[in-house]
Amino acid sequence: MKKILFFVSSLNSSGGTERVMTVIADELVKCNYDIQFLSLYEGDNPFFSFDKSIKYDSLFENKISFKSHYLNAVKNLRKYINVNDIDIIINVESILAIFSIPACFGMNIRNICWEHFNFNVDLGVRIRKVSRQMAALFCDDIITLTEVDKRFWQQGSLLRANIVAIQNPSPFPVKEPRISVCSKVVLSAGRLTDQKGFDLLLNAWALVVKERIDWKLRIVGSGEDKERLKQQADDINLKNSVEWIPHSKNMSKEYEYSDIYVMSSRYEGLPMVLLEAQAFGLPIVSFDCNTGPREIINHSCGWLCENGNIEKLSISLLDAFQLFDKNDKYAECSKAAIDNSVSKFSRDLVVKKWIDLLNDE
């Protein structure tokens, strides 16, 4: 039985990266893999639940300066791998390869880098670019979420590692298609930070409500931009048409309550929220940011808008409302979303790709 270590920044985090890691790990446990989680820091209070057989540990109790503690982190990781007889380490975020590559030096261990953003985005952390170049040279495998990002890696690095694109699955089972619009609620969810573009969404929504005051926008999330975004909404007179809901572990009820999903991110990897929304039969309106939306949305189940174009986002939302005033059109779009989820992002399909990779010696 192969022992696989998922190496993550912190299990306590509530992002899509951590969510999909637990989904994949649970499925691999069912396939008789021995799975462990190791957080670089914290990780003592996992946000997402997972199979009880999965052991989880941390290298450091608290987040510290890893510039000054880099050598200790590498040394502790190497020791952990040895003590636990790990066969495969999966870096659940490309920046973690900067620790695992030296930690695994000279050891008979397979080192996999799992990219969750895209090759051209460093999130303001320059060392991430260095880590990606190191991974391309010294890791055994690179996993990207999209074929587009796979090409970015091939074009932008000296790639010696095997590289494969494996999409994320939806963490939710698919539901029955919707029959009609029920609540007239447009849902958007995510961390309230610059990446997710909620400031752009609010400006687009201000254009929408000039023509359709019967629909509401529901934003679910928490983050550092919360107060600024709420003030922006007040300043452009959206107080009565936007609902703010704190980040919730029970996102299924939010999808069930809503009729359309909208995404305004400036950039993504493969956005989990779109996969989740489709599994619930929600039509989607989204910016066509660099990677992700184009591989999820087609014309039968949603709208893609020029990235960052506020006016086009508002027009697409209005087009959706007008079309969905006819229940049969809404039902057709909802069914197309479900069909797309089943054919491209089913859990069985994705897990098979993972198993093929892990068993490929």
Short mmCIF file of the C-alpha atoms (twelve columns), coordinates in Angstrom:
data_MODEL
# 
_entry.id   MODEL 
# 
loop_
_atom_site.group_PDB 
_atom_site.id 
_atom_site.type_symbol 
_atom_site.label_atom_id 
_atom_site.label_alt_id 
_atom_site.label_comp_id 
_atom_site.label_asym_id 
_atom_site.label_seq_id 
_atom_site.Cartn_x 
_atom_site.Cartn_y 
_atom_site.Cartn_z 
_atom_site.pdbx_PDB_model_num 
ATOM 1   C CA . MET A 1   0.000   0.000  0.000   1 
ATOM 2   C CA . LYS A 2   1.486   3.337  -1.077  1 
ATOM 3   C CA . LYS A 3   1.768   6.001  1.619   1 
ATOM 4   C CA . ILE A 4   0.874   9.421  0.252   1 
ATOM 5   C CA . LEU A 5   1.513   12.689 2.066   1 
ATOM 6   C CA . PHE A 6   -0.499  15.757 1.076   1 
ATOM 7   C CA . PHE A 7   1.688   18.723 2.085   1 
ATOM 8   C CA . VAL A 8   -0.488  21.837 2.540   1 
ATOM 9   C CA . SER A 9   0.062   25.337 3.901   1 
ATOM 10  C CA . SER A 10  -2.611  24.982 6.607   1 
ATOM 11  C CA . LEU A 11  -5.507  22.574 7.015   1 
ATOM 12  C CA . ASN A 12  -7.281  25.292 8.983   1 
ATOM 13  C CA . SER A 13  -7.808  27.325 5.807   1 
ATOM 14  C CA . SER A 14  -11.238 27.432 4.195   1 
ATOM 15  C CA . GLY A 15  -10.288 27.889 0.534   1 
ATOM 16  C CA . GLY A 16  -11.122 25.841 -2.527  1 
ATOM 17  C CA . THR A 17  -7.614  24.361 -2.514  1 
ATOM 18  C CA . GLU A 18  -8.135  22.761 0.884   1 
ATOM 19  C CA . ARG A 19  -11.669 21.670 -0.020  1 
ATOM 20  C CA . VAL A 20  -10.654 19.785 -3.166  1 
ATOM 21  C CA . MET A 21  -7.635  18.235 -1.415  1 
ATOM 22  C CA . THR A 22  -9.923  16.608 1.149   1 
ATOM 23  C CA . VAL A 23  -12.265 15.389 -1.603  1 
ATOM 24  C CA . ILE A 24  -9.441  13.729 -3.561  1 
ATOM 25  C CA . ALA A 25  -7.857  12.300 -0.409  1 
ATOM 26  C CA . ASP A 26  -11.150 10.743 0.716   1 
ATOM 27  C CA . GLU A 27  -11.572 9.076  -2.674  1 
ATOM 28  C CA . LEU A 28  -8.010  7.712  -2.602  1 
ATOM 29  C CA . VAL A 29  -8.631  6.236  0.843   1 
ATOM 30  C CA . LYS A 30  -11.531 4.281  -0.692  1 
ATOM 31  C CA . CYS A 31  -9.033  2.955  -3.254  1 
ATOM 32  C CA . ASN A 32  -6.777  1.596  -0.481  1 
ATOM 33  C CA . TYR A 33  -4.132  4.312  -0.445  1 
ATOM 34  C CA . ASP A 34  -2.650  5.246  2.928   1 
ATOM 35  C CA . ILE A 35  -3.160  9.022  3.175   1 
ATOM 36  C CA . GLN A 36  -1.700  11.597 5.562   1 
ATOM 37  C CA . PHE A 37  -1.974  15.405 5.705   1 
ATOM 38  C CA . LEU A 38  0.873   17.633 6.821   1 
ATOM 39  C CA . SER A 39  0.421   21.381 7.307   1 
ATOM 40  C CA . LEU A 40  3.397   23.691 7.107   1 
ATOM 41  C CA . TYR A 41  1.856   25.631 10.008  1 
ATOM 42  C CA . GLU A 42  -1.250  25.395 12.222  1 
ATOM 43  C CA . GLY A 43  -3.546  22.679 10.856  1 
ATOM 44  C CA . ASP A 44  -4.799  21.661 14.307  1 
ATOM 45  C CA . ASN A 45  -8.409  22.666 13.542  1 
ATOM 46  C CA . PRO A 46  -9.249  21.516 9.980   1 
ATOM 47  C CA . PHE A 47  -11.976 23.589 8.336   1 
ATOM 48  C CA . PHE A 48  -13.197 20.743 6.111   1 
ATOM 49  C CA . SER A 49  -14.072 17.262 7.325   1 
ATOM 50  C CA . PHE A 50  -12.365 14.186 5.898   1 
ATOM 51  C CA . ASP A 51  -12.076 10.430 6.408   1 
ATOM 52  C CA . LYS A 52  -11.274 9.528  10.006  1 
ATOM 53  C CA . SER A 53  -8.470  7.216  8.909   1 
ATOM 54  C CA . ILE A 54  -6.428  10.170 7.619   1 
ATOM 55  C CA . LYS A 55  -3.747  11.247 10.071  1 
ATOM 56  C CA . TYR A 56  -2.896  14.957 10.152  1 
ATOM 57  C CA . ASP A 57  0.086   16.816 11.602  1 
ATOM 58  C CA . SER A 58  1.883   20.165 11.394  1 
ATOM 59  C CA . LEU A 59  5.526   21.142 11.075  1 
ATOM 60  C CA . PHE A 60  4.966   24.358 13.067  1 
ATOM 61  C CA . GLU A 61  2.181   25.226 15.503  1 
ATOM 62  C CA . ASN A 62  1.907   28.835 14.328  1 
ATOM 63  C CA . LYS A 63  2.605   30.823 11.195  1 
ATOM 64  C CA . ILE A 64  6.131   32.181 11.385  1 
ATOM 65  C CA . SER A 65  8.695   33.842 9.141   1 
ATOM 66  C CA . PHE A 66  9.809   31.026 6.888   1 
ATOM 67  C CA . LYS A 67  12.577  33.198 5.500   1 
ATOM 68  C CA . SER A 68  14.377  32.885 8.830   1 
ATOM 69  C CA . HIS A 69  13.075  29.362 9.561   1 
ATOM 70  C CA . TYR A 70  13.533  27.919 6.082   1 
ATOM 71  C CA . LEU A 71  16.282  25.439 6.940   1 
ATOM 72  C CA . ASN A 72  14.361  24.210 9.986   1 
ATOM 73  C CA . ALA A 73  11.270  23.684 7.829   1 
ATOM 74  C CA . VAL A 74  13.241  21.637 5.292   1 
ATOM 75  C CA . LYS A 75  14.949  19.639 8.027   1 
ATOM 76  C CA . ASN A 76  11.661  18.924 9.845   1 
ATOM 77  C CA . LEU A 77  9.914   17.927 6.620   1 
ATOM 78  C CA . ARG A 78  12.714  15.515 5.708   1 
ATOM 79  C CA . LYS A 79  12.548  13.958 9.164   1 
ATOM 80  C CA . TYR A 80  8.748   13.600 8.929   1 
ATOM 81  C CA . ILE A 81  9.005   11.862 5.548   1 
ATOM 82  C CA . ASN A 82  11.596  9.417  6.917   1 
ATOM 83  C CA . VAL A 83  9.778   8.625  10.146  1 
ATOM 84  C CA . ASN A 84  6.474   8.027  8.363   1 
ATOM 85  C CA . ASP A 85  7.915   6.016  5.420   1 
ATOM 86  C CA . ILE A 86  6.258   8.262  2.824   1 
ATOM 87  C CA . ASP A 87  6.313   7.024  -0.792  1 
ATOM 88  C CA . ILE A 88  4.735   10.045 -2.516  1 
ATOM 89  C CA . ILE A 89  4.556   13.679 -1.429  1 
ATOM 90  C CA . ILE A 90  1.993   15.955 -3.082  1 
ATOM 91  C CA . ASN A 91  2.618   19.677 -2.679  1 
ATOM 92  C CA . VAL A 92  -0.875  21.145 -2.484  1 
ATOM 93  C CA . GLU A 93  0.259   24.513 -3.889  1 
ATOM 94  C CA . SER A 94  3.294   25.092 -6.054  1 
ATOM 95  C CA . ILE A 95  5.106   27.336 -3.557  1 
ATOM 96  C CA . LEU A 96  5.500   24.397 -1.151  1 
ATOM 97  C CA . ALA A 97  7.908   22.733 -3.582  1 
ATOM 98  C CA . ILE A 98  10.560  25.141 -2.346  1 
ATOM 99  C CA . PHE A 99  10.535  23.132 0.901   1 
ATOM 100 C CA . SER A 100 9.910   19.627 -0.434  1 
ATOM 101 C CA . ILE A 101 12.561  19.595 -3.174  1 
ATOM 102 C CA . PRO A 102 15.572  19.983 -0.849  1 
ATOM 103 C CA . ALA A 103 13.829  17.884 1.836   1 
ATOM 104 C CA . CYS A 104 13.528  14.949 -0.586  1 
ATOM 105 C CA . PHE A 105 17.034  15.254 -2.033  1 
ATOM 106 C CA . GLY A 106 18.697  11.851 -2.339  1 
ATOM 107 C CA . MET A 107 15.593  10.012 -1.099  1 
ATOM 108 C CA . ASN A 108 13.578  7.418  -2.993  1 
ATOM 109 C CA . ILE A 109 10.353  9.434  -2.928  1 
ATOM 110 C CA . ARG A 110 8.108   10.709 -5.694  1 
ATOM 111 C CA . ASN A 111 7.583   14.470 -5.506  1 
ATOM 112 C CA . ILE A 112 4.426   15.898 -7.125  1 
ATOM 113 C CA . CYS A 113 3.597   19.600 -7.489  1 
ATOM 114 C CA . TRP A 114 -0.146  20.338 -7.690  1 
ATOM 115 C CA . GLU A 115 -0.785  23.792 -9.168  1 
ATOM 116 C CA . HIS A 116 -4.024  25.434 -8.018  1 
ATOM 117 C CA . PHE A 117 -3.706  28.870 -9.609  1 
ATOM 118 C CA . ASN A 118 -2.065  29.416 -12.956 1 
ATOM 119 C CA . PHE A 119 1.551   29.720 -13.988 1 
ATOM 120 C CA . ASN A 120 1.356   33.454 -14.698 1 
ATOM 121 C CA . VAL A 121 -0.068  34.452 -11.302 1 
ATOM 122 C CA . ASP A 122 2.253   34.785 -8.297  1 
ATOM 123 C CA . LEU A 123 -0.249  36.460 -5.906  1 
ATOM 124 C CA . GLY A 124 2.369   39.088 -5.099  1 
ATOM 125 C CA . VAL A 125 4.798   36.482 -3.728  1 
ATOM 126 C CA . ARG A 126 7.915   36.484 -5.900  1 
ATOM 127 C CA . ILE A 127 9.274   33.288 -4.399  1 
ATOM 128 C CA . ARG A 128 6.320   31.463 -5.994  1 
ATOM 129 C CA . LYS A 129 7.903   32.027 -9.430  1 
ATOM 130 C CA . VAL A 130 11.178  30.563 -8.158  1 
ATOM 131 C CA . SER A 131 9.346   27.611 -6.651  1 
ATOM 132 C CA . ARG A 132 7.569   26.867 -9.952  1 
ATOM 133 C CA . GLN A 133 10.852  26.882 -11.856 1 
ATOM 134 C CA . MET A 134 12.359  24.550 -9.258  1 
ATOM 135 C CA . ALA A 135 9.336   22.254 -9.506  1 
ATOM 136 C CA . ALA A 136 9.602   22.140 -13.297 1 
ATOM 137 C CA . LEU A 137 13.219  21.008 -12.985 1 
ATOM 138 C CA . PHE A 138 13.239  18.799 -9.898  1 
ATOM 139 C CA . CYS A 139 9.736   17.457 -9.191  1 
ATOM 140 C CA . ASP A 140 8.687   14.176 -10.784 1 
ATOM 141 C CA . ASP A 141 5.248   15.385 -11.817 1 
ATOM 142 C CA . ILE A 142 3.334   18.640 -12.239 1 
ATOM 143 C CA . ILE A 143 -0.474  18.592 -12.045 1 
ATOM 144 C CA . THR A 144 -2.297  21.574 -13.539 1 
ATOM 145 C CA . LEU A 145 -6.044  22.124 -13.405 1 
ATOM 146 C CA . THR A 146 -6.467  23.112 -17.054 1 
ATOM 147 C CA . GLU A 147 -4.919  22.405 -20.437 1 
ATOM 148 C CA . VAL A 148 -4.327  26.153 -20.823 1 
ATOM 149 C CA . ASP A 149 -2.190  26.259 -17.692 1 
ATOM 150 C CA . LYS A 150 -0.357  23.129 -18.795 1 
ATOM 151 C CA . ARG A 151 0.718   25.076 -21.900 1 
ATOM 152 C CA . PHE A 152 1.791   28.020 -19.695 1 
ATOM 153 C CA . TRP A 153 4.123   25.683 -17.785 1 
ATOM 154 C CA . GLN A 154 5.490   24.157 -20.989 1 
ATOM 155 C CA . GLN A 155 6.161   27.578 -22.520 1 
ATOM 156 C CA . GLY A 156 7.419   29.361 -19.396 1 
ATOM 157 C CA . SER A 157 9.754   26.895 -17.736 1 
ATOM 158 C CA . LEU A 158 12.580  24.461 -18.390 1 
ATOM 159 C CA . LEU A 159 10.252  21.522 -17.886 1 
ATOM 160 C CA . ARG A 160 11.805  18.173 -17.046 1 
ATOM 161 C CA . ALA A 161 8.930   16.892 -14.919 1 
ATOM 162 C CA . ASN A 162 6.047   14.899 -16.344 1 
ATOM 163 C CA . ILE A 163 3.087   17.261 -16.654 1 
ATOM 164 C CA . VAL A 164 -0.595  16.378 -16.758 1 
ATOM 165 C CA . ALA A 165 -3.821  18.361 -16.553 1 
ATOM 166 C CA . ILE A 166 -6.370  16.949 -14.108 1 
ATOM 167 C CA . GLN A 167 -9.467  19.027 -13.500 1 
ATOM 168 C CA . ASN A 168 -11.038 19.320 -10.066 1 
ATOM 169 C CA . PRO A 169 -14.266 17.466 -9.334  1 
ATOM 170 C CA . SER A 170 -17.227 19.111 -7.704  1 
ATOM 171 C CA . PRO A 171 -17.286 18.269 -3.994  1 
ATOM 172 C CA . PHE A 172 -21.085 17.961 -4.179  1 
ATOM 173 C CA . PRO A 173 -23.134 15.235 -5.877  1 
ATOM 174 C CA . VAL A 174 -25.173 16.523 -8.809  1 
ATOM 175 C CA . LYS A 175 -28.776 17.505 -8.140  1 
ATOM 176 C CA . GLU A 176 -31.881 17.279 -10.268 1 
ATOM 177 C CA . PRO A 177 -32.193 20.066 -12.880 1 
ATOM 178 C CA . ARG A 178 -34.229 23.109 -11.831 1 
ATOM 179 C CA . ILE A 179 -37.679 23.557 -13.321 1 
ATOM 180 C CA . SER A 180 -38.103 27.288 -12.836 1 
ATOM 181 C CA . VAL A 181 -36.712 30.406 -11.197 1 
ATOM 182 C CA . CYS A 182 -37.741 30.464 -7.536  1 
ATOM 183 C CA . SER A 183 -36.035 33.169 -5.477  1 
ATOM 184 C CA . LYS A 184 -34.670 35.582 -8.095  1 
ATOM 185 C CA . VAL A 185 -31.342 35.535 -6.252  1 
ATOM 186 C CA . VAL A 186 -27.952 35.800 -7.971  1 
ATOM 187 C CA . LEU A 187 -25.256 34.143 -5.851  1 
ATOM 188 C CA . SER A 188 -21.551 34.961 -5.691  1 
ATOM 189 C CA . ALA A 189 -19.195 33.449 -3.125  1 
ATOM 190 C CA . GLY A 190 -15.547 33.628 -2.175  1 
ATOM 191 C CA . ARG A 191 -13.010 35.397 -0.044  1 
ATOM 192 C CA . LEU A 192 -13.622 39.139 0.030   1 
ATOM 193 C CA . THR A 193 -10.308 40.075 -1.505  1 
ATOM 194 C CA . ASP A 194 -9.016  41.759 -4.667  1 
ATOM 195 C CA . GLN A 195 -8.625  38.516 -6.636  1 
ATOM 196 C CA . LYS A 196 -12.344 37.762 -6.534  1 
ATOM 197 C CA . GLY A 197 -13.320 41.111 -8.066  1 
ATOM 198 C CA . PHE A 198 -16.375 41.832 -5.937  1 
ATOM 199 C CA . ASP A 199 -15.724 45.543 -6.455  1 
ATOM 200 C CA . LEU A 200 -16.239 44.974 -10.186 1 
ATOM 201 C CA . LEU A 201 -19.361 42.930 -9.512  1 
ATOM 202 C CA . LEU A 202 -20.898 45.688 -7.389  1 
ATOM 203 C CA . ASN A 203 -20.326 48.228 -10.160 1 
ATOM 204 C CA . ALA A 204 -21.938 45.849 -12.664 1 
ATOM 205 C CA . TRP A 205 -24.853 45.236 -10.318 1 
ATOM 206 C CA . ALA A 206 -25.435 48.994 -10.052 1 
ATOM 207 C CA . LEU A 207 -26.104 48.933 -13.807 1 
ATOM 208 C CA . VAL A 208 -28.341 45.861 -13.527 1 
ATOM 209 C CA . VAL A 209 -30.688 47.292 -10.879 1 
ATOM 210 C CA . LYS A 210 -31.438 50.287 -13.065 1 
ATOM 211 C CA . GLU A 211 -33.492 47.873 -15.178 1 
ATOM 212 C CA . ARG A 212 -34.327 44.888 -12.945 1 
ATOM 213 C CA . ILE A 213 -35.046 45.636 -9.300  1 
ATOM 214 C CA . ASP A 214 -36.852 42.302 -8.893  1 
ATOM 215 C CA . TRP A 215 -33.561 40.387 -8.574  1 
ATOM 216 C CA . LYS A 216 -31.201 40.412 -5.570  1 
ATOM 217 C CA . LEU A 217 -27.450 39.822 -5.348  1 
ATOM 218 C CA . ARG A 218 -26.300 37.577 -2.497  1 
ATOM 219 C CA . ILE A 219 -22.556 37.674 -1.659  1 
ATOM 220 C CA . VAL A 220 -21.287 34.905 0.637   1 
ATOM 221 C CA . GLY A 221 -17.810 35.290 2.061   1 
ATOM 222 C CA . SER A 222 -15.463 36.893 4.540   1 
ATOM 223 C CA . GLY A 223 -12.140 38.638 4.138   1 
ATOM 224 C CA . GLU A 224 -10.006 41.717 4.449   1 
ATOM 225 C CA . ASP A 225 -12.035 43.815 1.962   1 
ATOM 226 C CA . LYS A 226 -15.378 43.313 3.697   1 
ATOM 227 C CA . GLU A 227 -15.858 46.817 5.090   1 
ATOM 228 C CA . ARG A 228 -14.535 48.528 1.974   1 
ATOM 229 C CA . LEU A 229 -16.899 46.539 -0.249  1 
ATOM 230 C CA . LYS A 230 -19.891 47.230 1.995   1 
ATOM 231 C CA . GLN A 231 -19.069 50.933 1.911   1 
ATOM 232 C CA . GLN A 232 -18.792 50.789 -1.885  1 
ATOM 233 C CA . ALA A 233 -22.239 49.182 -2.067  1 
ATOM 234 C CA . ASP A 234 -23.686 51.930 0.142   1 
ATOM 235 C CA . ASP A 235 -22.005 54.664 -1.902  1 
ATOM 236 C CA . ILE A 236 -23.619 53.453 -5.136  1 
ATOM 237 C CA . ASN A 237 -27.050 52.922 -3.544  1 
ATOM 238 C CA . LEU A 238 -27.072 49.124 -3.454  1 
ATOM 239 C CA . LYS A 239 -27.994 48.760 0.199   1 
ATOM 240 C CA . ASN A 240 -31.401 47.249 -0.552  1 
ATOM 241 C CA . SER A 241 -30.376 44.986 -3.426  1 
ATOM 242 C CA . VAL A 242 -27.260 43.254 -2.033  1 
ATOM 243 C CA . GLU A 243 -27.229 40.721 0.811   1 
ATOM 244 C CA . TRP A 244 -23.993 39.981 2.695   1 
ATOM 245 C CA . ILE A 245 -23.611 36.527 4.242   1 
ATOM 246 C CA . PRO A 246 -20.501 35.443 6.216   1 
ATOM 247 C CA . HIS A 247 -18.519 32.495 4.875   1 
ATOM 248 C CA . SER A 248 -20.352 29.275 5.665   1 
ATOM 249 C CA . LYS A 249 -19.426 25.599 5.869   1 
ATOM 250 C CA . ASN A 250 -22.917 24.818 4.613   1 
ATOM 251 C CA . MET A 251 -22.672 26.204 1.091   1 
ATOM 252 C CA . SER A 252 -25.171 23.683 -0.238  1 
ATOM 253 C CA . LYS A 253 -28.092 25.669 1.194   1 
ATOM 254 C CA . GLU A 254 -26.787 28.814 -0.542  1 
ATOM 255 C CA . TYR A 255 -26.708 27.083 -3.924  1 
ATOM 256 C CA . GLU A 256 -30.150 25.564 -3.327  1 
ATOM 257 C CA . TYR A 257 -31.623 28.965 -2.439  1 
ATOM 258 C CA . SER A 258 -30.195 30.768 -5.496  1 
ATOM 259 C CA . ASP A 259 -31.141 30.764 -9.183  1 
ATOM 260 C CA . ILE A 260 -28.004 32.023 -10.976 1 
ATOM 261 C CA . TYR A 261 -24.307 32.106 -10.093 1 
ATOM 262 C CA . VAL A 262 -22.054 35.033 -11.050 1 
ATOM 263 C CA . MET A 263 -18.243 35.122 -10.871 1 
ATOM 264 C CA . SER A 264 -16.221 38.314 -11.254 1 
ATOM 265 C CA . SER A 265 -12.707 37.063 -10.434 1 
ATOM 266 C CA . ARG A 266 -9.705  38.829 -11.911 1 
ATOM 267 C CA . TYR A 267 -7.885  35.472 -12.155 1 
ATOM 268 C CA . GLU A 268 -8.407  31.848 -11.109 1 
ATOM 269 C CA . GLY A 269 -7.006  28.361 -11.487 1 
ATOM 270 C CA . LEU A 270 -10.088 26.199 -11.911 1 
ATOM 271 C CA . PRO A 271 -12.710 27.880 -9.711  1 
ATOM 272 C CA . MET A 272 -14.432 25.409 -7.398  1 
ATOM 273 C CA . VAL A 273 -17.442 27.677 -7.010  1 
ATOM 274 C CA . LEU A 274 -18.324 27.244 -10.678 1 
ATOM 275 C CA . LEU A 275 -18.068 23.455 -10.433 1 
ATOM 276 C CA . GLU A 276 -20.221 23.517 -7.314  1 
ATOM 277 C CA . ALA A 277 -22.797 25.838 -8.882  1 
ATOM 278 C CA . GLN A 278 -23.114 23.589 -11.931 1 
ATOM 279 C CA . ALA A 279 -23.622 20.518 -9.749  1 
ATOM 280 C CA . PHE A 280 -26.636 22.312 -8.280  1 
ATOM 281 C CA . GLY A 281 -27.990 23.103 -11.753 1 
ATOM 282 C CA . LEU A 282 -27.265 26.827 -11.605 1 
ATOM 283 C CA . PRO A 283 -26.713 28.736 -14.858 1 
ATOM 284 C CA . ILE A 284 -23.523 30.825 -14.643 1 
ATOM 285 C CA . VAL A 285 -22.463 34.302 -15.729 1 
ATOM 286 C CA . SER A 286 -18.702 34.814 -15.438 1 
ATOM 287 C CA . PHE A 287 -15.744 36.868 -16.523 1 
ATOM 288 C CA . ASP A 288 -13.589 34.938 -18.973 1 
ATOM 289 C CA . CYS A 289 -10.472 35.225 -16.794 1 
ATOM 290 C CA . ASN A 290 -7.204  33.621 -17.792 1 
ATOM 291 C CA . THR A 291 -7.816  29.993 -16.802 1 
ATOM 292 C CA . GLY A 292 -10.867 28.114 -15.624 1 
ATOM 293 C CA . PRO A 293 -14.228 29.556 -16.695 1 
ATOM 294 C CA . ARG A 294 -13.820 28.763 -20.405 1 
ATOM 295 C CA . GLU A 295 -13.205 25.093 -19.561 1 
ATOM 296 C CA . ILE A 296 -16.333 24.934 -17.395 1 
ATOM 297 C CA . ILE A 297 -18.949 27.130 -19.086 1 
ATOM 298 C CA . ASN A 298 -20.418 26.669 -22.557 1 
ATOM 299 C CA . HIS A 299 -23.136 28.630 -24.329 1 
ATOM 300 C CA . SER A 300 -25.852 26.153 -23.331 1 
ATOM 301 C CA . CYS A 301 -25.381 26.619 -19.583 1 
ATOM 302 C CA . GLY A 302 -24.049 30.141 -19.126 1 
ATOM 303 C CA . TRP A 303 -22.414 33.332 -20.332 1 
ATOM 304 C CA . LEU A 304 -18.724 34.245 -20.604 1 
ATOM 305 C CA . CYS A 305 -17.877 37.960 -20.567 1 
ATOM 306 C CA . GLU A 306 -14.700 39.799 -21.479 1 
ATOM 307 C CA . ASN A 307 -12.484 39.743 -18.397 1 
ATOM 308 C CA . GLY A 308 -12.922 42.892 -16.303 1 
ATOM 309 C CA . ASN A 309 -15.598 44.398 -18.556 1 
ATOM 310 C CA . ILE A 310 -18.220 45.632 -16.083 1 
ATOM 311 C CA . GLU A 311 -20.723 46.709 -18.720 1 
ATOM 312 C CA . LYS A 312 -20.652 43.320 -20.469 1 
ATOM 313 C CA . LEU A 313 -21.084 41.530 -17.152 1 
ATOM 314 C CA . SER A 314 -24.199 43.592 -16.449 1 
ATOM 315 C CA . ILE A 315 -25.568 43.018 -19.965 1 
ATOM 316 C CA . SER A 316 -25.084 39.248 -19.623 1 
ATOM 317 C CA . LEU A 317 -26.932 39.226 -16.306 1 
ATOM 318 C CA . LEU A 318 -29.799 41.192 -17.843 1 
ATOM 319 C CA . ASP A 319 -29.855 38.830 -20.840 1 
ATOM 320 C CA . ALA A 320 -30.068 35.891 -18.440 1 
ATOM 321 C CA . PHE A 321 -32.950 37.476 -16.509 1 
ATOM 322 C CA . GLN A 322 -34.868 38.170 -19.684 1 
ATOM 323 C CA . LEU A 323 -34.341 34.632 -20.992 1 
ATOM 324 C CA . PHE A 324 -35.253 33.059 -17.677 1 
ATOM 325 C CA . ASP A 325 -38.519 34.958 -17.459 1 
ATOM 326 C CA . LYS A 326 -39.588 31.924 -19.507 1 
ATOM 327 C CA . ASN A 327 -39.412 28.895 -17.240 1 
ATOM 328 C CA . ASP A 328 -38.769 26.446 -20.064 1 
ATOM 329 C CA . LYS A 329 -35.578 28.317 -21.003 1 
ATOM 330 C CA . TYR A 330 -34.404 28.276 -17.403 1 
ATOM 331 C CA . ALA A 331 -35.092 24.533 -17.173 1 
ATOM 332 C CA . GLU A 332 -33.106 23.895 -20.376 1 
ATOM 333 C CA . CYS A 333 -30.113 25.866 -19.082 1 
ATOM 334 C CA . SER A 334 -30.225 24.137 -15.689 1 
ATOM 335 C CA . LYS A 335 -30.264 20.701 -17.324 1 
ATOM 336 C CA . ALA A 336 -27.312 21.687 -19.534 1 
ATOM 337 C CA . ALA A 337 -25.372 22.696 -16.406 1 
ATOM 338 C CA . ILE A 338 -26.051 19.311 -14.789 1 
ATOM 339 C CA . ASP A 339 -25.137 17.428 -17.979 1 
ATOM 340 C CA . ASN A 340 -21.879 19.365 -18.267 1 
ATOM 341 C CA . SER A 341 -21.017 18.620 -14.636 1 
ATOM 342 C CA . VAL A 342 -21.591 14.890 -15.105 1 
ATOM 343 C CA . SER A 343 -19.741 14.567 -18.409 1 
ATOM 344 C CA . LYS A 344 -16.621 16.591 -17.504 1 
ATOM 345 C CA . PHE A 345 -16.269 16.934 -13.742 1 
ATOM 346 C CA . SER A 346 -17.685 13.809 -12.151 1 
ATOM 347 C CA . ARG A 347 -15.760 12.530 -9.158  1 
ATOM 348 C CA . ASP A 348 -15.226 9.079  -10.717 1 
ATOM 349 C CA . LEU A 349 -13.729 10.566 -13.875 1 
ATOM 350 C CA . VAL A 350 -11.299 12.806 -11.991 1 
ATOM 351 C CA . VAL A 351 -10.251 10.178 -9.450  1 
ATOM 352 C CA . LYS A 352 -9.477  7.721  -12.250 1 
ATOM 353 C CA . LYS A 353 -7.009  10.253 -13.685 1 
ATOM 354 C CA . TRP A 354 -5.386  10.585 -10.259 1 
ATOM 355 C CA . ILE A 355 -5.063  6.828  -9.859  1 
ATOM 356 C CA . ASP A 356 -3.606  6.475  -13.379 1 
ATOM 357 C CA . LEU A 357 -0.973  9.073  -12.478 1 
ATOM 358 C CA . LEU A 358 -0.124  7.595  -9.073  1 
ATOM 359 C CA . ASN A 359 0.181   4.085  -10.489 1 
ATOM 360 C CA . ASP A 360 2.333   5.200  -13.406 1 
ATOM 361 C CA . GLU A 361 5.836   4.295  -12.338 1 
# 
